[in-house]
Coordinates of C-alpha atoms in Angstrom, one line a residue:
Chain A
M1 CA -85.7 -79.5 -36.8
A2 CA -85.9 -76.1 -35.2
L3 CA -82.8 -74.2 -34.3
Q4 CA -81.2 -75.5 -31.0
L5 CA -79.3 -72.9 -29.0
T6 CA -76.8 -73.6 -26.3
E7 CA -77.4 -72.1 -22.9
K8 CA -74.8 -69.4 -23.6
D9 CA -76.3 -68.6 -27.0
S10 CA -79.7 -68.2 -25.3
Q11 CA -78.3 -66.0 -22.6
M12 CA -76.6 -63.9 -25.3
L13 CA -79.9 -63.6 -27.1
Q14 CA -81.5 -62.4 -23.9
G15 CA -79.0 -59.7 -23.4
K16 CA -77.1 -61.2 -20.5
F17 CA -73.7 -60.4 -22.1
G18 CA -74.8 -56.9 -23.1
E19 CA -76.7 -55.2 -25.9
A20 CA -74.2 -55.6 -28.7
P21 CA -73.9 -59.3 -28.3
R22 CA -77.7 -59.5 -28.1
L23 CA -78.2 -57.6 -31.3
A24 CA -75.4 -59.6 -33.0
M25 CA -76.9 -62.9 -31.8
S26 CA -80.4 -62.0 -32.9
I27 CA -79.1 -61.3 -36.4
I28 CA -77.2 -64.6 -36.4
V29 CA -80.3 -66.5 -35.2
R30 CA -82.5 -64.8 -37.9
M31 CA -79.9 -66.0 -40.5
A32 CA -79.8 -69.5 -39.1
E33 CA -83.6 -69.7 -39.4
V34 CA -83.6 -68.3 -43.0
L35 CA -81.0 -71.0 -43.8
E36 CA -82.9 -73.7 -41.9
V37 CA -79.8 -74.6 -39.9
D38 CA -80.2 -76.6 -36.7
E39 CA -77.4 -75.3 -34.6
L40 CA -74.6 -72.7 -34.2
M41 CA -70.9 -73.4 -34.0
D42 CA -67.7 -71.6 -32.9
I43 CA -65.4 -69.6 -35.1
T44 CA -62.0 -68.4 -33.9
H45 CA -61.1 -65.7 -36.4
A46 CA -62.9 -63.0 -38.4
H47 CA -62.2 -60.6 -41.3
I48 CA -64.6 -57.6 -41.5
D49 CA -65.7 -56.3 -44.9
G50 CA -68.4 -54.1 -43.5
C51 CA -66.0 -51.2 -43.1
G52 CA -65.4 -50.7 -46.8
L53 CA -68.4 -49.0 -48.3
M54 CA -69.1 -45.3 -47.7
S55 CA -72.7 -45.4 -46.9
D56 CA -75.1 -44.5 -44.1
A57 CA -75.8 -48.2 -43.7
S58 CA -72.1 -49.0 -43.0
L59 CA -71.7 -46.1 -40.6
D60 CA -75.0 -46.6 -38.8
F61 CA -74.4 -50.3 -38.3
A62 CA -70.8 -49.8 -37.0
E63 CA -71.6 -46.9 -34.7
T64 CA -74.7 -48.7 -33.3
M65 CA -72.6 -51.8 -32.4
A66 CA -69.8 -49.6 -31.0
R67 CA -72.2 -47.5 -29.0
L68 CA -73.8 -50.6 -27.6
G69 CA -70.4 -51.6 -26.3
G70 CA -69.6 -54.2 -29.0
K71 CA -66.1 -55.9 -28.6
V72 CA -64.8 -58.6 -30.9
A73 CA -64.3 -61.9 -29.2
V74 CA -61.8 -63.4 -31.7
P75 CA -58.8 -61.9 -33.6
T76 CA -60.5 -59.8 -36.2
T77 CA -58.8 -58.1 -39.2
L78 CA -60.2 -55.3 -41.2
N79 CA -60.8 -54.9 -44.9
M80 CA -60.2 -51.7 -46.7
I81 CA -61.8 -48.5 -45.5
P82 CA -63.1 -45.7 -47.8
L83 CA -60.0 -43.5 -47.1
D84 CA -56.3 -43.5 -47.4
L85 CA -55.7 -42.7 -43.8
Q86 CA -52.2 -41.3 -44.5
N87 CA -52.7 -39.4 -47.8
W88 CA -56.3 -38.4 -48.2
Q89 CA -55.7 -34.7 -47.9
K90 CA -53.1 -34.8 -50.7
Q91 CA -55.5 -36.8 -52.8
G92 CA -58.2 -34.1 -52.6
V93 CA -60.8 -36.2 -50.8
P94 CA -63.5 -33.8 -49.5
D95 CA -63.3 -33.2 -45.7
S96 CA -67.0 -34.2 -45.2
F97 CA -66.3 -37.6 -46.8
A98 CA -63.1 -38.1 -44.8
Q99 CA -64.8 -37.3 -41.5
R100 CA -67.4 -40.0 -42.1
A101 CA -64.8 -42.5 -43.1
L102 CA -62.8 -41.6 -39.9
R103 CA -66.0 -42.4 -37.9
I104 CA -66.1 -45.8 -39.5
E105 CA -62.4 -46.3 -38.5
K106 CA -63.0 -45.2 -34.9
A107 CA -66.0 -47.5 -34.5
Y108 CA -64.1 -50.6 -35.6
I109 CA -61.0 -49.7 -33.7
D110 CA -63.1 -49.1 -30.5
M111 CA -64.5 -52.6 -30.9
G112 CA -61.0 -54.1 -30.8
C113 CA -60.4 -55.0 -34.5
I114 CA -56.9 -55.1 -35.9
P115 CA -56.3 -52.1 -38.2
T116 CA -55.0 -54.0 -41.2
W117 CA -57.2 -52.1 -43.7
T118 CA -56.6 -54.5 -46.5
C119 CA -58.5 -56.8 -48.9
A120 CA -55.6 -59.1 -49.0
P121 CA -55.0 -59.9 -45.3
Y122 CA -53.8 -63.3 -46.2
Q123 CA -50.6 -61.9 -47.7
V124 CA -49.5 -59.7 -44.8
I125 CA -50.4 -61.1 -41.4
P126 CA -50.5 -64.6 -39.9
T127 CA -53.2 -66.5 -41.7
P128 CA -55.8 -68.9 -40.4
H129 CA -54.5 -72.5 -40.5
F130 CA -55.8 -75.5 -42.3
G131 CA -59.2 -76.6 -41.0
Q132 CA -59.6 -73.5 -38.8
Q133 CA -63.3 -72.4 -38.6
I134 CA -63.4 -68.6 -39.4
A135 CA -65.9 -66.0 -40.5
W136 CA -64.6 -63.8 -43.3
G137 CA -66.2 -61.2 -45.5
E138 CA -64.7 -59.9 -48.8
S139 CA -65.2 -62.2 -51.7
N140 CA -61.6 -62.5 -52.7
A141 CA -60.3 -63.1 -49.2
I142 CA -63.0 -65.7 -48.6
V143 CA -62.1 -67.7 -51.7
Y144 CA -58.4 -67.5 -50.8
A145 CA -59.0 -68.6 -47.2
N146 CA -61.1 -71.6 -48.2
S147 CA -59.2 -72.7 -51.2
V148 CA -55.5 -71.9 -50.6
L149 CA -55.3 -72.0 -46.8
G150 CA -57.9 -74.7 -46.3
A151 CA -59.6 -72.7 -43.5
R152 CA -63.4 -72.8 -43.5
T153 CA -65.7 -69.9 -44.0
N154 CA -68.9 -69.2 -45.9
R155 CA -69.3 -66.2 -48.2
Y156 CA -70.2 -63.9 -45.3
A157 CA -71.9 -60.6 -45.9
D158 CA -70.9 -57.2 -44.7
F159 CA -72.3 -56.8 -41.2
F160 CA -72.7 -60.5 -40.6
D161 CA -68.9 -60.5 -40.3
L162 CA -69.0 -58.2 -37.2
C163 CA -71.9 -60.2 -35.7
A164 CA -69.8 -63.3 -35.9
A165 CA -66.7 -61.6 -34.5
I166 CA -68.7 -60.3 -31.5
T167 CA -70.4 -63.6 -30.7
A168 CA -67.7 -66.0 -32.0
R169 CA -70.7 -68.0 -33.4
V170 CA -72.1 -68.8 -36.8
P171 CA -74.8 -71.0 -38.2
K172 CA -73.4 -74.5 -38.8
Y173 CA -73.8 -75.0 -42.5
G174 CA -72.1 -74.7 -45.9
Y175 CA -68.3 -74.6 -46.2
H176 CA -67.8 -75.1 -42.5
L177 CA -68.7 -78.7 -43.0
K178 CA -66.3 -81.1 -44.8
E179 CA -69.1 -82.8 -46.8
N180 CA -70.1 -79.4 -48.4
R181 CA -66.5 -78.8 -49.6
K182 CA -66.4 -81.5 -52.3
G183 CA -65.9 -80.4 -55.9
Q184 CA -69.0 -80.1 -58.2
V185 CA -67.8 -79.1 -61.6
L186 CA -64.6 -80.4 -63.2
F187 CA -62.6 -78.0 -65.5
R188 CA -60.0 -79.8 -67.5
L189 CA -57.2 -77.6 -69.0
V190 CA -56.4 -79.1 -72.4
G191 CA -53.6 -78.1 -74.8
I192 CA -52.7 -74.9 -73.0
P193 CA -49.1 -73.9 -73.8
D194 CA -46.7 -73.8 -70.8
G195 CA -45.9 -70.1 -71.4
M196 CA -49.4 -69.0 -70.5
F197 CA -48.9 -70.1 -66.9
S198 CA -46.1 -67.7 -66.3
D199 CA -48.3 -64.6 -66.7
N200 CA -50.7 -63.7 -63.9
S201 CA -53.2 -62.2 -66.2
F202 CA -53.8 -65.8 -67.4
F203 CA -55.0 -66.7 -63.9
A204 CA -57.4 -63.7 -63.9
A205 CA -58.9 -64.7 -67.3
L206 CA -59.2 -68.3 -66.2
G207 CA -60.9 -67.2 -62.9
H208 CA -63.3 -65.0 -64.9
L209 CA -64.2 -67.9 -67.2
I210 CA -64.6 -70.5 -64.4
G211 CA -66.6 -68.1 -62.2
R212 CA -69.0 -67.4 -65.0
I213 CA -69.6 -71.1 -65.6
A214 CA -69.5 -72.4 -62.1
Q215 CA -71.5 -69.6 -60.5
D216 CA -72.0 -70.9 -56.9
R217 CA -70.8 -74.4 -57.5
I218 CA -67.3 -75.6 -56.4
P219 CA -65.0 -75.8 -59.3
V220 CA -62.1 -78.3 -59.5
I221 CA -59.4 -77.5 -62.0
E222 CA -57.2 -80.3 -63.4
G223 CA -54.2 -79.8 -65.7
F224 CA -52.0 -77.3 -63.9
K225 CA -48.3 -78.1 -64.0
G226 CA -45.9 -76.7 -61.4
E227 CA -46.4 -74.3 -58.6
I228 CA -48.9 -71.5 -58.4
T229 CA -47.8 -68.4 -56.5
S230 CA -49.9 -66.5 -53.9
D231 CA -50.4 -63.7 -56.3
Q232 CA -51.6 -66.0 -59.0
H233 CA -54.2 -67.6 -56.6
K234 CA -55.2 -64.1 -55.7
A235 CA -55.8 -63.1 -59.3
F236 CA -57.7 -66.2 -60.1
G237 CA -59.9 -66.3 -57.0
A238 CA -60.7 -62.6 -57.1
A239 CA -61.9 -62.9 -60.7
A240 CA -63.8 -66.1 -60.1
A241 CA -65.6 -64.5 -57.1
S242 CA -66.6 -61.5 -59.2
A243 CA -67.9 -63.2 -62.3
G244 CA -69.6 -65.9 -60.1
A245 CA -70.3 -66.7 -56.5
V246 CA -67.2 -68.9 -56.1
G247 CA -66.2 -69.2 -52.5
L248 CA -64.0 -72.3 -52.7
Y249 CA -62.1 -74.0 -55.5
H250 CA -59.8 -77.0 -55.7
I251 CA -56.8 -77.3 -58.0
V252 CA -55.7 -80.9 -58.3
G253 CA -52.2 -81.5 -57.0
I254 CA -51.9 -78.0 -55.6
T255 CA -54.6 -76.8 -53.1
P256 CA -54.7 -78.6 -49.8
E257 CA -58.0 -80.5 -50.1
A258 CA -57.2 -81.8 -53.6
S259 CA -54.0 -83.9 -53.6
T260 CA -55.8 -86.1 -56.1
L261 CA -58.9 -85.7 -58.3
E262 CA -60.7 -88.2 -56.2
E263 CA -59.9 -86.3 -53.0
A264 CA -61.2 -83.1 -54.6
F265 CA -64.5 -84.7 -55.3
Q266 CA -64.4 -86.7 -52.0
G267 CA -65.0 -89.8 -54.1
A268 CA -68.1 -88.5 -55.9
Q269 CA -68.6 -87.9 -59.6
P270 CA -68.5 -84.4 -61.1
E271 CA -71.9 -82.9 -62.0
E272 CA -70.4 -81.6 -65.1
M273 CA -67.1 -81.7 -67.0
I274 CA -65.8 -78.8 -69.1
E275 CA -62.7 -78.7 -71.2
I276 CA -60.8 -75.4 -71.4
G277 CA -58.3 -74.9 -74.2
P278 CA -56.4 -71.8 -75.5
D279 CA -59.4 -70.5 -77.5
E280 CA -61.8 -70.5 -74.6
L281 CA -59.1 -68.7 -72.5
L282 CA -58.4 -66.1 -75.1
E283 CA -62.1 -65.4 -75.4
A284 CA -62.4 -64.9 -71.6
Y285 CA -59.3 -62.8 -71.7
N286 CA -60.8 -60.5 -74.4
E287 CA -64.1 -60.4 -72.6
L288 CA -62.5 -58.6 -69.7
S289 CA -61.8 -55.6 -71.9
M290 CA -64.9 -53.5 -72.8
I291 CA -62.7 -51.5 -75.2
K292 CA -60.5 -53.2 -77.7
D293 CA -59.0 -50.5 -79.9
T294 CA -55.2 -50.5 -79.7
G295 CA -54.1 -46.9 -79.7
I296 CA -56.9 -45.5 -77.6
Q297 CA -56.0 -42.9 -75.0
I298 CA -55.6 -44.3 -71.5
G299 CA -56.8 -42.2 -68.5
A300 CA -55.5 -44.2 -65.7
I301 CA -53.7 -47.5 -64.9
V302 CA -55.2 -49.2 -61.8
L303 CA -53.2 -52.0 -60.1
G304 CA -53.6 -53.6 -56.7
C305 CA -57.1 -55.1 -56.9
P306 CA -56.8 -57.0 -54.6
H307 CA -54.1 -55.1 -52.8
F308 CA -50.6 -55.3 -54.3
S309 CA -48.1 -57.6 -52.6
F310 CA -44.4 -57.0 -52.1
A311 CA -43.7 -59.5 -54.9
E312 CA -45.9 -57.6 -57.3
F313 CA -44.1 -54.3 -56.4
Q314 CA -40.8 -56.1 -57.3
Q315 CA -42.2 -57.1 -60.6
L316 CA -43.6 -53.7 -61.3
T317 CA -40.4 -52.0 -60.5
Q318 CA -38.5 -54.2 -62.8
L319 CA -40.9 -53.6 -65.7
I320 CA -40.7 -49.8 -65.1
E321 CA -36.9 -50.0 -65.2
E322 CA -37.0 -52.1 -68.4
S323 CA -39.3 -49.6 -70.0
Q324 CA -36.7 -46.8 -69.6
G325 CA -39.6 -44.4 -69.7
R326 CA -41.6 -42.0 -67.6
L327 CA -45.3 -41.8 -67.1
S328 CA -47.0 -40.0 -69.9
E329 CA -48.6 -36.7 -69.1
G330 CA -52.3 -37.0 -68.5
V331 CA -52.1 -40.6 -67.3
R332 CA -52.5 -41.5 -63.7
F333 CA -50.8 -44.7 -62.4
I334 CA -52.5 -45.8 -59.2
V335 CA -51.4 -48.9 -57.2
A336 CA -53.4 -49.8 -54.1
T337 CA -51.9 -51.6 -51.2
N338 CA -51.8 -51.8 -47.4
Q339 CA -49.6 -50.1 -44.7
I340 CA -47.8 -53.3 -44.0
T341 CA -46.5 -53.8 -47.5
Y342 CA -45.8 -50.1 -47.8
G343 CA -43.7 -50.3 -44.6
L344 CA -41.6 -53.0 -46.4
L345 CA -41.3 -50.8 -49.5
E346 CA -39.9 -48.0 -47.4
R347 CA -37.2 -50.3 -46.2
S348 CA -36.4 -51.6 -49.6
N349 CA -34.9 -50.1 -52.8
L350 CA -38.2 -50.2 -54.7
L351 CA -39.9 -47.0 -53.6
Q352 CA -37.7 -44.5 -55.3
P353 CA -38.0 -45.9 -58.9
L354 CA -41.8 -46.2 -58.4
V355 CA -42.1 -42.6 -57.2
T356 CA -39.7 -41.3 -59.9
F357 CA -41.8 -43.0 -62.6
G358 CA -44.9 -41.3 -61.3
V359 CA -46.7 -44.1 -59.5
E360 CA -49.2 -43.0 -56.9
I361 CA -49.3 -45.6 -54.1
V362 CA -52.7 -45.6 -52.4
L363 CA -53.0 -47.1 -48.9
D364 CA -55.8 -48.7 -46.9
T365 CA -58.4 -48.2 -49.6
C366 CA -58.9 -48.4 -53.4
V367 CA -60.3 -46.4 -56.3
F368 CA -63.7 -48.1 -55.9
H369 CA -64.3 -47.0 -52.3
S370 CA -62.5 -43.7 -52.0
P371 CA -63.1 -40.7 -54.3
I372 CA -59.5 -40.5 -55.6
L373 CA -59.9 -41.2 -59.2
A374 CA -62.4 -39.1 -61.2
A375 CA -62.2 -41.1 -64.4
K376 CA -65.8 -41.0 -65.6
G377 CA -65.9 -41.4 -69.3
K378 CA -62.2 -42.1 -69.5
V379 CA -60.4 -45.4 -70.0
V380 CA -59.0 -47.4 -67.1
M381 CA -56.4 -50.1 -67.8
T382 CA -55.8 -52.9 -65.3
N383 CA -54.2 -56.3 -65.0
S384 CA -56.9 -57.3 -62.5
G385 CA -59.9 -59.4 -63.5
K386 CA -61.9 -58.1 -60.5
C387 CA -61.1 -54.5 -61.3
A388 CA -62.0 -55.1 -65.0
Y389 CA -65.2 -56.7 -64.0
Y390 CA -66.4 -53.9 -61.7
A391 CA -64.8 -50.7 -63.1
P392 CA -67.4 -50.0 -65.9
G393 CA -70.3 -50.0 -63.4
E394 CA -68.6 -48.5 -60.3
L395 CA -66.3 -46.0 -62.0
K396 CA -68.4 -45.3 -65.1
T397 CA -65.3 -45.8 -67.2
G398 CA -64.3 -47.9 -70.2
V399 CA -61.9 -50.7 -69.2
V400 CA -59.0 -52.4 -70.8
F401 CA -57.6 -55.6 -69.4
G402 CA -53.9 -56.4 -70.0
T403 CA -50.7 -57.8 -68.6
M404 CA -48.7 -55.8 -66.1
E405 CA -46.1 -55.2 -68.8
E406 CA -48.7 -53.8 -71.2
C407 CA -50.0 -51.5 -68.4
V408 CA -46.5 -50.1 -68.0
L409 CA -45.9 -49.7 -71.7
S410 CA -49.3 -48.0 -72.1
A411 CA -48.6 -45.7 -69.2
V412 CA -45.4 -44.6 -70.9
R413 CA -47.0 -44.0 -74.4
G414 CA -50.3 -42.7 -73.0
T415 CA -52.2 -45.0 -75.4
L416 CA -53.1 -48.7 -75.3
Q417 CA -50.1 -50.9 -76.2
R418 CA -50.4 -54.6 -76.8
K419 CA -47.3 -56.8 -76.8
E420 CA -47.1 -59.1 -79.8
K421 CA -47.6 -62.7 -78.7
T422 CA -47.4 -61.8 -75.0
W423 CA -50.5 -63.8 -74.7
P424 CA -51.0 -66.5 -75.5
R425 CA -47.5 -67.8 -76.0
F426 CA -47.9 -70.7 -78.3
Chain B
M1 CA -106.4 -65.1 -65.8
A2 CA -104.5 -64.4 -62.6
K3 CA -102.1 -67.0 -61.4
V4 CA -100.7 -67.5 -57.9
L5 CA -97.2 -68.8 -57.2
K6 CA -96.5 -70.4 -53.8
G7 CA -93.2 -69.1 -52.6
K8 CA -91.2 -69.3 -49.3
P9 CA -91.0 -65.9 -47.6
I10 CA -87.5 -65.8 -46.1
I11 CA -88.0 -62.1 -45.4
P12 CA -91.8 -61.9 -45.0
G13 CA -93.7 -58.8 -46.1
E14 CA -96.3 -57.4 -48.4
A15 CA -95.4 -55.8 -51.7
K16 CA -96.9 -54.9 -55.1
G17 CA -95.0 -53.8 -58.2
Q18 CA -94.1 -54.5 -61.7
A19 CA -91.6 -57.3 -62.3
V20 CA -88.1 -56.5 -63.6
V21 CA -86.9 -59.9 -64.7
S22 CA -83.3 -61.0 -65.2
R23 CA -82.0 -64.4 -66.1
Q24 CA -78.6 -63.7 -64.6
P25 CA -77.2 -63.6 -61.1
I26 CA -76.1 -60.2 -59.9
S27 CA -73.7 -58.7 -57.4
F28 CA -75.5 -55.8 -55.7
W29 CA -72.2 -54.0 -55.1
G30 CA -70.9 -53.2 -58.6
G31 CA -74.3 -54.0 -59.9
V32 CA -76.8 -51.6 -58.3
D33 CA -76.5 -47.9 -57.5
P34 CA -78.0 -47.6 -53.9
T35 CA -78.8 -43.9 -54.5
T36 CA -81.0 -44.4 -57.6
G37 CA -81.8 -48.1 -57.9
E38 CA -80.2 -48.2 -61.4
I39 CA -78.5 -51.4 -62.5
I40 CA -74.9 -50.3 -63.2
D41 CA -73.3 -53.6 -64.1
Q42 CA -72.8 -53.1 -67.8
R43 CA -72.4 -56.8 -68.4
H44 CA -75.8 -57.6 -66.9
D45 CA -78.9 -58.3 -68.9
C46 CA -80.8 -55.5 -67.0
S47 CA -78.0 -52.9 -67.4
G48 CA -79.4 -49.4 -67.3
R49 CA -82.8 -50.3 -65.9
N50 CA -84.1 -49.1 -62.6
I51 CA -85.3 -51.5 -59.9
A52 CA -86.5 -48.9 -57.3
G53 CA -90.1 -49.8 -56.4
K54 CA -90.1 -52.8 -58.7
V55 CA -90.2 -56.5 -57.9
F56 CA -86.7 -57.6 -58.9
V57 CA -86.8 -61.2 -60.2
F58 CA -83.5 -62.9 -60.8
P59 CA -82.0 -66.4 -60.1
T60 CA -79.7 -65.5 -57.1
G61 CA -76.9 -63.2 -56.0
K62 CA -73.2 -63.5 -56.7
G63 CA -70.0 -61.5 -56.3
S64 CA -69.3 -59.0 -53.5
S65 CA -69.9 -59.4 -49.8
T66 CA -70.9 -55.7 -49.9
G67 CA -74.1 -56.6 -51.6
S68 CA -75.7 -56.6 -48.1
A69 CA -74.6 -53.0 -47.5
V70 CA -75.8 -51.9 -50.9
L71 CA -79.2 -53.4 -50.3
M72 CA -79.5 -51.9 -46.8
E73 CA -78.4 -48.5 -48.1
S74 CA -81.0 -48.7 -50.9
I75 CA -83.7 -49.5 -48.3
H76 CA -82.5 -46.5 -46.2
N77 CA -82.6 -44.3 -49.3
G78 CA -86.0 -45.5 -50.5
S79 CA -84.5 -46.7 -53.7
A80 CA -84.7 -50.5 -53.0
P81 CA -86.9 -52.9 -55.0
A82 CA -90.4 -53.4 -53.6
A83 CA -89.5 -57.0 -53.2
I84 CA -86.9 -59.6 -54.4
V85 CA -87.9 -63.0 -55.9
N86 CA -85.1 -65.6 -56.3
F87 CA -85.0 -69.4 -56.8
K88 CA -82.0 -69.8 -54.5
I89 CA -81.3 -68.0 -51.2
D90 CA -78.5 -65.5 -51.4
P91 CA -77.4 -65.2 -47.7
I92 CA -75.7 -61.9 -48.5
L93 CA -78.9 -60.2 -49.6
A94 CA -80.9 -61.9 -46.8
L95 CA -78.5 -60.5 -44.3
G96 CA -78.8 -56.9 -45.7
A97 CA -82.6 -57.2 -45.4
I98 CA -82.4 -58.5 -41.8
V99 CA -80.0 -55.8 -40.6
A100 CA -82.0 -53.0 -42.3
E101 CA -85.0 -54.2 -40.3
E102 CA -82.9 -54.0 -37.1
I103 CA -81.3 -50.6 -37.7
Y104 CA -83.9 -48.8 -39.9
K105 CA -87.1 -50.7 -38.9
K106 CA -87.9 -51.3 -42.6
T107 CA -86.9 -53.9 -45.1
V108 CA -87.5 -55.6 -48.4
P109 CA -89.5 -58.8 -48.6
I110 CA -87.5 -61.7 -50.2
V111 CA -89.4 -64.7 -51.5
I112 CA -87.9 -68.0 -52.8
V113 CA -89.8 -69.8 -55.6
S114 CA -88.9 -72.9 -57.7
K115 CA -86.8 -72.4 -60.8
D116 CA -89.8 -73.2 -63.0
D117 CA -92.0 -70.7 -61.2
L118 CA -89.3 -68.0 -61.4
E119 CA -89.0 -68.6 -65.2
S120 CA -92.8 -68.3 -65.5
I121 CA -92.7 -64.7 -64.4
Q122 CA -92.4 -62.3 -67.4
D123 CA -90.9 -58.9 -67.4
G124 CA -93.5 -56.3 -66.8
D125 CA -95.9 -58.6 -65.0
L126 CA -97.7 -56.9 -62.1
L127 CA -96.9 -58.9 -58.9
T128 CA -98.7 -58.8 -55.6
I129 CA -96.8 -60.5 -52.7
D130 CA -98.3 -61.4 -49.3
R131 CA -96.6 -62.3 -46.0
E132 CA -97.1 -66.0 -46.6
G133 CA -95.0 -65.8 -49.8
N134 CA -97.8 -66.1 -52.3
I135 CA -97.2 -64.2 -55.5
L136 CA -100.2 -63.1 -57.5
I137 CA -99.4 -62.5 -61.1
G138 CA -101.7 -60.0 -62.9

């Protein structure tokens, strides 16, 4: 059946609501036709990822929409921008680069977006509710919204996000519909020692492994005991959405659409069943490091991919205090977060020990999008599966994956430190 | 003998070029340098190769939402592939191609073929693509 538009959709397409809604609707209609979708549907929240990449494409699209009078029609949060809006001069970002980033900022602010500038919006401002229809960009935010909040979004692309925000309409397909949210591949955790669950890097390794196998299918994970924190979901989902195209996962007994195995699969049978034991996890864990030699010189520690939460800063501060050390000369220790979390840090007792140690807190952006870490040819160490996945290509660096504790110890010594039996804890 | 594959042109267009064939999905952000067209994902089976002006044949996309922006920027820079052939639609790449057409009045054809047809294309094959989605090999 051909695409059926409502009267309002058609009027928008004809330009009766202005040029920006016309352009946005024409892009949405093209996408609906490509996807062979019959109708459009409403969304009531958007998260824009299209503001993140420094490129002519990002700037031209945003400024075109703003110039045409584009205004978002639903509450719309913003992902990171290629600039630390507060500290870019101190960071040595070239003025020409900054000016272009500031134009991206202006365009999205002028269109009425909320200046959150974060890839982890779900940890800092009121989140969409269960079942809410939304249009989100940013792969890690998408998978979190779908899986942990139970809100409904497809894996929306940069620029589609703004079209959806302006029109409040999306093609009715994919994860917006309950029947497309049932699990497809069952991953059964077998014989994994309890201790592993206490370390967030375990979740990143598991996400990396499951993302690689599941690709664009919906994984269901069975065998978790106890609670999973927001930061652990974040680490898992970000890694799964980098190694694969995972936009939704279910964890039996934990995520909201999976109180039982049967509910996770909506009564259907899994297409495939895969057992994951300690050996498979250890392999995935090791795979995240492109460099394995203990003792190698570390150029930078990069944390906060996705953006660090307040709870992660608490953990980091404690590890720094326990190390009783200072940052080794020649090593940079960069933690990316957002203004909201930073505001909380300023009102806490955490900021001073971090600064004294030598931590550089980067706001609104990250090392992938803003030129603040010239580390080409050096070694970057991270506790993030997503960062470990993308750093070799985007930063042209070697990458080492480890626990947050190992990152701190390596920062103090200046060389890669592994903790005996930190992982796995048999 | 020349062989013709019947594909579905989700972004219709004409193209001719040598096939760069990957058996793995890719995220264009973190995977492709939009300035040069080089594959920068060091974990990818085409790592280090250049797709500018080539027909890039791979199963489908994955990973970052910013893949659309990277594809559009590649189109703007003239470093995009001549065409993309997948067996499953990646809405992120399709969107990048659609917006490039709107903003820059140029794009990259994207054709969807069956999994078997995709696997029948060999690296280095010369491919000629028409607006109906037919892919002539050889």
